[in-house]
Amino acid sequence: VAVGPDSGHIELLDVTTGERVGGSRFHPGFFSGPVHFVPGGKFVIVTMGREAVVWSLSEGRKVRGLGIDSEIFVSPNGQSLLVSEWSGEASKMVLQDTLSGKKLGKLDDRNEVFPNAQFSTDGETLAIYSRREPRQKQSVTYVSVKTGEQIRTFQPPDLGPPTDKKFPPDLRIKVSPEMTVATETSDRQRIQLWNPPAAKELWTWTMPADCREHLEAVHFVPGGKYVLAEMASRTDIKEGLFVLDAITGKQLEAIQGKRLEDISSDGRFIAYHVSEGKSAYFCVVRDLQSGETALKVEGVVHGRFSADNKIFAYDSGNSIEFYDLQSKQRLGPPRPHPAAFMGMTFAPSSSILAVHYND
C-alpha cells in the first residue's frame, strides 16, 4: 500500500512486481500515518489529519473514527482495540470492538499521561502501565479484555537503597506478551524481571559500567527465548545492544550496535544500526540463532521484516529494496519511491507493503 497524502488516495502495490493492484482508493482527509494492519489484512488503522480511523482496504472507505489524537493498541486476533484518546488534561481509555465500536466492559479510564499497553498472547488479558515513572509510582494494572474488570495491580518492590534525590529519575518499565514485567532499578544500573502473580523476582541483569543510567528500552523477542536491552546512542558506549536469556537473565551476546530497527515475528532476526568511522552508517540484520550477519547495507535508515519472516524490506535512499533472508539475494530491482520516505509496514500476507511518504 503506497499512500499519496496530498493526492487523496491509497494505492495497493504488489511487492514482487512493484505494480499497482486495482484502482485508487479515495480517502477524504490528509493522511499522516503510520499504517497499522489489523490481523487478517482486510482493514488498516491510519490517521487522517488528527483522527485515527479504521479503513477498509477492499471497499476503499472509512469504517469508523477512533477519536482525535488517539493512540491505538490492537489485540492479537484483531477483534478488539484499546483506544487511548487525549482530552487535553487526561487520557481516556476504552476497550472497543474493532469494527462496530461497541464498548467492551469498563475501565478505570483516566490517566495523567498516555499509557502504554500490552495484550497477552491469548488476547484475554490487557496490561496497562506508564512507559517511564519513578520507582515509587511504577505499577501495572491487569484487566480482562472480555469484561474490562481489573484482575490485579502489580507494583514492583524497590530492592535498591533509598534515594535522597528530591526528584527521583523516571525509570523504564515493559510488559511482555506473557505478562511478565521488566523494570529498571532505582540506581539505573540493573534490569529486573518479575512474575506479577507471585510478586517474585525471576532474575536481575547488571549493565556494563559504560551503560549504566543510559538504558533506552527493553524488548521481549517473540518466541520467549530472548530479551534485548537497548542502550542510548552515545559515542562513549562500546556495545549498545545486549541479548539476554529470557529464562535466566544470563547475558548471551553483546553487540556493537544502536537503535534497534525491527524484530522478526519468529524471534530469529533483529535489524539494528551501526556506525563505522566518522560518517559510515549501516543497517545490519543479525541471525540470533547462529549469531551471523545476514545482511549489512550502508545508508539505510528504515527497514522492516515481512510477516512470514522471509523478506527484509529497506529504504535505500530514493528506492525500496527487498532482500530474501533464506537465499540471501535481493528480490528484483529497486522500487523507486516518489517522495520523502517516512516508514513502512508489511501486511499479514507479506505480499503487500504499506509505505508512508511525505510529499
Short mmCIF file of C-alpha atoms in Angstrom, two decimals:
data_model
loop_
_atom_site.label_atom_id
_atom_site.label_comp_id
_atom_site.label_asym_id
_atom_site.label_seq_id
_atom_site.Cartn_x
_atom_site.Cartn_y
_atom_site.Cartn_z
CA VAL A 1 0.00 0.00 0.00
CA ALA A 2 1.59 3.30 -1.06
CA VAL A 3 -0.05 6.48 0.18
CA GLY A 4 -0.03 9.89 -1.52
CA PRO A 5 -1.20 12.27 1.23
CA ASP A 6 -1.80 15.33 -0.96
CA SER A 7 -3.42 13.49 -3.85
CA GLY A 8 -6.13 11.98 -1.64
CA HIS A 9 -5.83 8.29 -2.44
CA ILE A 10 -4.44 4.96 -1.24
CA GLU A 11 -2.68 2.68 -3.72
CA LEU A 12 -2.09 -1.07 -3.37
CA LEU A 13 1.26 -2.29 -4.76
CA ASP A 14 2.31 -5.87 -5.42
CA VAL A 15 5.62 -6.45 -3.61
CA THR A 16 7.04 -8.88 -6.20
CA THR A 17 6.47 -6.62 -9.23
CA GLY A 18 6.01 -3.15 -7.79
CA GLU A 19 2.87 -2.78 -9.94
CA ARG A 20 -0.37 -1.18 -8.77
CA VAL A 21 -3.17 -3.61 -7.89
CA GLY A 22 -6.59 -2.34 -8.93
CA GLY A 23 -7.65 1.29 -8.87
CA SER A 24 -7.02 4.06 -6.38
CA ARG A 25 -8.92 4.06 -3.09
CA PHE A 26 -10.01 7.61 -2.37
CA HIS A 27 -9.71 8.89 1.17
CA PRO A 28 -11.29 12.11 2.40
CA GLY A 29 -8.56 13.61 4.55
CA PHE A 30 -4.85 14.33 4.91
CA PHE A 31 -3.00 11.10 5.65
CA SER A 32 -0.41 11.43 8.42
CA GLY A 33 0.40 7.74 9.05
CA PRO A 34 1.63 5.34 10.15
CA VAL A 35 -0.25 2.32 8.78
CA HIS A 36 -1.20 -0.46 11.20
CA PHE A 37 -2.65 -3.59 9.65
CA VAL A 38 -5.42 -5.28 11.62
CA PRO A 39 -4.74 -9.07 11.81
CA GLY A 40 -6.41 -10.67 8.79
CA GLY A 41 -5.23 -7.95 6.43
CA LYS A 42 -8.67 -6.62 5.39
CA PHE A 43 -8.50 -3.43 7.44
CA VAL A 44 -5.85 -0.91 8.44
CA ILE A 45 -5.71 1.76 11.11
CA VAL A 46 -4.46 5.05 9.69
CA THR A 47 -4.57 8.70 10.72
CA MET A 48 -6.49 11.24 8.65
CA GLY A 49 -5.32 14.63 9.83
CA ARG A 50 -5.52 14.14 13.62
CA GLU A 51 -8.21 11.45 13.59
CA ALA A 52 -7.30 7.76 13.76
CA VAL A 53 -9.69 5.67 11.64
CA VAL A 54 -10.40 2.05 10.76
CA TRP A 55 -10.11 1.83 6.96
CA SER A 56 -11.43 -0.96 4.70
CA LEU A 57 -8.88 -1.85 2.01
CA SER A 58 -11.36 -3.78 -0.15
CA GLU A 59 -14.04 -1.07 -0.12
CA GLY A 60 -11.72 1.95 0.00
CA ARG A 61 -13.66 3.72 2.75
CA LYS A 62 -13.57 4.72 6.38
CA VAL A 63 -15.39 2.20 8.56
CA ARG A 64 -15.36 4.41 11.66
CA GLY A 65 -13.33 7.02 13.50
CA LEU A 66 -11.32 6.33 16.64
CA GLY A 67 -11.01 9.83 18.03
CA ILE A 68 -8.68 12.83 17.78
CA ASP A 69 -5.01 12.43 18.82
CA SER A 70 -5.63 8.82 19.81
CA GLU A 71 -3.17 6.03 20.48
CA ILE A 72 -4.40 2.59 19.40
CA PHE A 73 -3.45 -0.89 20.66
CA VAL A 74 -4.71 -3.89 18.64
CA SER A 75 -5.44 -7.32 20.15
CA PRO A 76 -3.67 -10.39 18.67
CA ASN A 77 -6.79 -11.55 16.80
CA GLY A 78 -7.69 -8.03 15.68
CA GLN A 79 -11.22 -8.21 17.05
CA SER A 80 -10.77 -5.63 19.81
CA LEU A 81 -8.91 -2.36 20.32
CA LEU A 82 -7.74 -0.31 23.26
CA VAL A 83 -8.29 3.33 22.28
CA SER A 84 -6.49 5.94 24.35
CA GLU A 85 -7.71 9.45 23.50
CA TRP A 86 -6.12 12.61 24.88
CA SER A 87 -8.63 15.19 26.11
CA GLY A 88 -6.12 17.95 26.87
CA GLU A 89 -5.91 17.14 30.57
CA ALA A 90 -6.04 13.35 30.75
CA SER A 91 -6.03 10.22 28.64
CA LYS A 92 -9.33 8.35 28.36
CA MET A 93 -9.07 4.61 27.64
CA VAL A 94 -11.85 2.50 26.14
CA LEU A 95 -11.90 -1.18 25.07
CA GLN A 96 -13.88 -1.45 21.83
CA ASP A 97 -14.94 -3.97 19.21
CA THR A 98 -12.76 -3.18 16.18
CA LEU A 99 -15.46 -2.81 13.52
CA SER A 100 -18.61 -1.88 15.43
CA GLY A 101 -17.02 0.33 18.08
CA LYS A 102 -19.09 -1.36 20.77
CA LYS A 103 -17.64 -0.73 24.20
CA LEU A 104 -16.29 -3.89 25.83
CA GLY A 105 -16.57 -3.75 29.60
CA LYS A 106 -15.47 -0.82 31.70
CA LEU A 107 -12.05 0.58 32.55
CA ASP A 108 -10.69 2.97 35.13
CA ASP A 109 -10.14 5.13 32.13
CA ARG A 110 -8.44 8.40 33.09
CA ASN A 111 -4.66 8.80 33.16
CA GLU A 112 -2.48 11.87 33.53
CA VAL A 113 -0.24 10.71 30.66
CA PHE A 114 -0.61 8.50 27.60
CA PRO A 115 -0.30 4.95 28.95
CA ASN A 116 1.40 2.02 27.31
CA ALA A 117 -0.49 -1.26 26.91
CA GLN A 118 0.23 -4.90 26.12
CA PHE A 119 -2.23 -7.62 25.16
CA SER A 120 -1.41 -11.13 26.37
CA THR A 121 -0.53 -13.81 23.81
CA ASP A 122 -4.03 -15.31 24.01
CA GLY A 123 -5.66 -11.87 23.83
CA GLU A 124 -7.63 -12.36 27.03
CA THR A 125 -5.65 -10.06 29.33
CA LEU A 126 -4.53 -6.45 28.92
CA ALA A 127 -1.72 -4.83 30.90
CA ILE A 128 -1.82 -1.02 31.23
CA TYR A 129 1.13 0.99 32.56
CA SER A 130 3.18 4.16 32.11
CA ARG A 131 6.32 3.94 29.99
CA ARG A 132 8.54 5.77 32.46
CA GLU A 133 7.89 6.51 36.12
CA PRO A 134 9.88 6.90 39.37
CA ARG A 135 10.08 3.53 41.12
CA GLN A 136 7.61 4.60 43.81
CA LYS A 137 4.96 5.22 41.10
CA GLN A 138 5.66 2.23 38.87
CA SER A 139 2.64 -0.04 38.59
CA VAL A 140 0.93 -2.34 36.09
CA THR A 141 -2.83 -2.86 36.01
CA TYR A 142 -4.12 -6.11 34.51
CA VAL A 143 -7.68 -6.17 33.17
CA SER A 144 -9.90 -8.73 31.45
CA VAL A 145 -10.42 -7.97 27.75
CA LYS A 146 -13.90 -9.57 27.84
CA THR A 147 -15.25 -7.61 30.80
CA GLY A 148 -12.85 -4.72 31.34
CA GLU A 149 -12.71 -5.64 35.02
CA GLN A 150 -9.45 -5.31 36.92
CA ILE A 151 -7.68 -8.61 37.64
CA ARG A 152 -4.76 -7.33 39.69
CA THR A 153 -2.33 -4.46 40.13
CA PHE A 154 1.40 -5.08 40.40
CA GLN A 155 3.87 -2.63 41.88
CA PRO A 156 7.47 -3.92 41.75
CA PRO A 157 9.23 -3.76 45.13
CA ASP A 158 12.18 -1.40 45.31
CA LEU A 159 15.02 -3.64 46.41
CA GLY A 160 17.69 -0.97 45.99
CA PRO A 161 18.88 1.54 48.58
CA PRO A 162 16.61 4.53 49.19
CA THR A 163 17.41 7.67 47.21
CA ASP A 164 17.81 11.11 48.74
CA LYS A 165 17.13 12.84 45.42
CA LYS A 166 14.34 15.40 45.52
CA PHE A 167 13.28 14.38 42.02
CA PRO A 168 13.97 10.66 41.55
CA PRO A 169 14.60 9.61 37.94
CA ASP A 170 11.94 8.20 35.64
CA LEU A 171 12.68 4.51 35.08
CA ARG A 172 11.93 2.18 32.18
CA ILE A 173 9.24 -0.48 32.52
CA LYS A 174 8.00 -3.02 29.95
CA VAL A 175 5.41 -5.84 30.00
CA SER A 176 5.84 -8.97 27.88
CA PRO A 177 3.09 -10.83 25.96
CA GLU A 178 3.48 -13.50 28.66
CA MET A 179 2.60 -10.74 31.19
CA THR A 180 5.97 -10.72 33.00
CA VAL A 181 7.35 -7.26 33.88
CA ALA A 182 10.84 -5.88 33.24
CA THR A 183 11.86 -2.86 35.32
CA GLU A 184 14.87 -0.61 35.60
CA THR A 185 16.15 -0.36 39.19
CA SER A 186 16.31 2.91 41.11
CA ASP A 187 20.11 3.12 40.81
CA ARG A 188 19.70 2.76 37.00
CA GLN A 189 22.33 0.03 36.91
CA ARG A 190 20.23 -3.16 36.57
CA ILE A 191 17.20 -4.70 34.90
CA GLN A 192 14.88 -6.99 36.87
CA LEU A 193 12.27 -9.39 35.53
CA TRP A 194 9.20 -10.08 37.69
CA ASN A 195 6.40 -12.64 37.88
CA PRO A 196 3.49 -10.39 38.98
CA PRO A 197 1.02 -13.05 40.30
CA ALA A 198 3.66 -14.35 42.71
CA ALA A 199 5.34 -10.93 43.19
CA LYS A 200 8.56 -12.87 42.56
CA GLU A 201 11.80 -11.59 41.09
CA LEU A 202 12.84 -14.01 38.33
CA TRP A 203 16.27 -12.57 37.58
CA THR A 204 18.47 -9.47 37.66
CA TRP A 205 20.96 -8.38 35.00
CA THR A 206 23.62 -5.76 35.78
CA MET A 207 24.55 -3.39 32.97
CA PRO A 208 28.18 -2.81 31.96
CA ALA A 209 29.73 0.25 33.60
CA ASP A 210 29.56 2.45 30.47
CA CYS A 211 25.85 1.69 30.01
CA ARG A 212 24.58 2.50 33.47
CA GLU A 213 21.99 5.30 33.54
CA HIS A 214 21.67 5.00 29.74
CA LEU A 215 19.02 2.30 29.26
CA GLU A 216 16.88 3.22 26.26
CA ALA A 217 14.42 0.30 26.08
CA VAL A 218 13.75 -3.34 26.90
CA HIS A 219 12.38 -5.58 24.11
CA PHE A 220 10.82 -9.02 24.53
CA VAL A 221 11.74 -11.09 21.46
CA PRO A 222 8.81 -13.16 20.07
CA GLY A 223 9.09 -16.82 21.00
CA GLY A 224 10.05 -16.14 24.62
CA LYS A 225 13.74 -17.11 24.31
CA TYR A 226 15.42 -13.72 24.41
CA VAL A 227 15.19 -10.27 25.97
CA LEU A 228 17.01 -7.36 24.32
CA ALA A 229 18.41 -4.46 26.35
CA GLU A 230 18.92 -1.39 24.18
CA MET A 231 21.12 1.49 25.33
CA ALA A 232 21.05 5.14 24.28
CA SER A 233 23.04 6.09 21.16
CA ARG A 234 26.21 7.54 22.68
CA THR A 235 29.81 7.60 21.47
CA ASP A 236 31.09 6.61 24.93
CA ILE A 237 29.17 3.31 24.94
CA LYS A 238 31.09 0.39 23.44
CA GLU A 239 28.23 -2.09 22.97
CA GLY A 240 24.68 -0.79 22.74
CA LEU A 241 22.60 -3.99 22.36
CA PHE A 242 22.59 -6.96 24.73
CA VAL A 243 20.92 -10.33 24.15
CA LEU A 244 19.74 -11.91 27.42
CA ASP A 245 18.32 -15.35 28.12
CA ALA A 246 14.64 -14.74 28.90
CA ILE A 247 14.51 -17.54 31.49
CA THR A 248 17.73 -16.93 33.44
CA GLY A 249 18.71 -13.36 32.56
CA LYS A 250 22.19 -14.56 31.54
CA GLN A 251 23.91 -12.32 29.01
CA LEU A 252 24.33 -14.29 25.78
CA GLU A 253 25.77 -11.64 23.50
CA ALA A 254 26.92 -8.00 23.45
CA ILE A 255 26.50 -6.29 20.07
CA GLN A 256 28.26 -3.16 18.83
CA GLY A 257 25.07 -1.62 17.52
CA LYS A 258 22.48 1.03 18.32
CA ARG A 259 18.86 1.92 17.60
CA LEU A 260 17.02 -1.35 17.17
CA GLU A 261 15.04 -1.09 13.93
CA ASP A 262 12.88 -4.24 13.93
CA ILE A 263 12.49 -7.81 15.24
CA SER A 264 11.14 -10.64 13.07
CA SER A 265 7.89 -12.14 14.35
CA ASP A 266 9.51 -15.59 14.79
CA GLY A 267 12.22 -14.09 17.02
CA ARG A 268 15.09 -15.23 14.79
CA PHE A 269 16.30 -11.96 13.24
CA ILE A 270 16.91 -8.45 14.51
CA ALA A 271 17.73 -5.33 12.50
CA TYR A 272 19.77 -2.52 14.04
CA HIS A 273 22.13 0.29 13.10
CA VAL A 274 25.88 0.65 13.48
CA SER A 275 28.31 3.49 12.78
CA GLU A 276 31.80 2.92 11.42
CA GLY A 277 34.26 5.80 11.35
CA LYS A 278 33.02 9.37 11.22
CA SER A 279 30.38 9.11 8.53
CA ALA A 280 29.67 5.46 7.55
CA TYR A 281 26.23 4.31 8.75
CA PHE A 282 24.94 0.76 8.23
CA CYS A 283 21.81 -1.28 8.85
CA VAL A 284 22.62 -4.82 9.97
CA VAL A 285 20.33 -7.86 10.02
CA ARG A 286 21.57 -10.44 12.54
CA ASP A 287 20.53 -14.07 12.99
CA LEU A 288 20.09 -14.58 16.75
CA GLN A 289 20.24 -18.37 16.40
CA SER A 290 23.62 -18.50 14.66
CA GLY A 291 25.00 -15.11 15.64
CA GLU A 292 25.82 -14.46 11.98
CA THR A 293 25.20 -11.30 9.98
CA ALA A 294 22.56 -11.97 7.30
CA LEU A 295 22.70 -8.51 5.71
CA LYS A 296 24.75 -5.33 6.05
CA VAL A 297 23.84 -2.36 3.88
CA GLU A 298 25.09 1.21 4.05
CA GLY A 299 22.96 4.32 4.35
CA VAL A 300 19.70 2.61 5.33
CA VAL A 301 17.52 4.40 7.89
CA HIS A 302 14.28 2.35 7.74
CA GLY A 303 13.74 -1.41 7.44
CA ARG A 304 11.03 -3.98 8.21
CA PHE A 305 10.68 -7.77 8.27
CA SER A 306 7.78 -9.37 6.42
CA ALA A 307 5.09 -11.12 8.46
CA ASP A 308 6.30 -14.54 7.27
CA ASN A 309 9.92 -13.63 8.23
CA LYS A 310 11.26 -14.39 4.76
CA ILE A 311 11.88 -10.85 3.48
CA PHE A 312 13.60 -7.74 4.81
CA ALA A 313 12.50 -4.51 3.10
CA TYR A 314 14.60 -1.38 3.43
CA ASP A 315 14.75 2.19 2.17
CA SER A 316 17.97 2.74 0.20
CA GLY A 317 17.60 6.48 -0.26
CA ASN A 318 15.35 7.03 -3.27
CA SER A 319 14.01 3.50 -3.60
CA ILE A 320 12.81 0.47 -1.62
CA GLU A 321 14.65 -2.84 -1.92
CA PHE A 322 13.62 -6.35 -0.85
CA TYR A 323 16.08 -8.95 0.46
CA ASP A 324 15.37 -12.69 0.72
CA LEU A 325 16.66 -13.87 4.13
CA GLN A 326 16.80 -17.53 3.02
CA SER A 327 18.64 -17.22 -0.30
CA LYS A 328 20.45 -14.05 0.82
CA GLN A 329 19.66 -12.44 -2.52
CA ARG A 330 17.97 -9.19 -3.47
CA LEU A 331 14.47 -9.70 -4.90
CA GLY A 332 14.16 -7.89 -8.21
CA PRO A 333 15.23 -4.33 -8.98
CA PRO A 334 14.90 -1.40 -6.55
CA ARG A 335 11.40 0.13 -6.47
CA PRO A 336 11.76 3.92 -6.76
CA HIS A 337 9.56 5.93 -4.43
CA PRO A 338 8.24 9.37 -5.35
CA ALA A 339 8.76 11.42 -2.20
CA ALA A 340 10.38 11.70 1.20
CA PHE A 341 10.16 8.34 2.98
CA MET A 342 8.58 8.17 6.45
CA GLY A 343 8.02 4.49 7.29
CA MET A 344 6.61 1.15 6.16
CA THR A 345 4.71 -1.91 7.38
CA PHE A 346 4.09 -5.34 5.83
CA ALA A 347 0.56 -6.69 5.51
CA PRO A 348 -0.13 -10.05 7.24
CA SER A 349 0.03 -11.76 3.81
CA SER A 350 3.64 -10.50 3.31
CA SER A 351 2.80 -9.75 -0.34
CA ILE A 352 1.77 -6.14 0.29
CA LEU A 353 3.85 -3.38 1.86
CA ALA A 354 2.38 -0.18 3.30
CA VAL A 355 4.67 2.77 2.65
CA HIS A 356 4.27 6.19 4.25
CA TYR A 357 5.55 9.14 2.20
CA ASN A 358 5.64 12.86 2.90
CA ASP A 359 5.23 14.68 -0.41
#
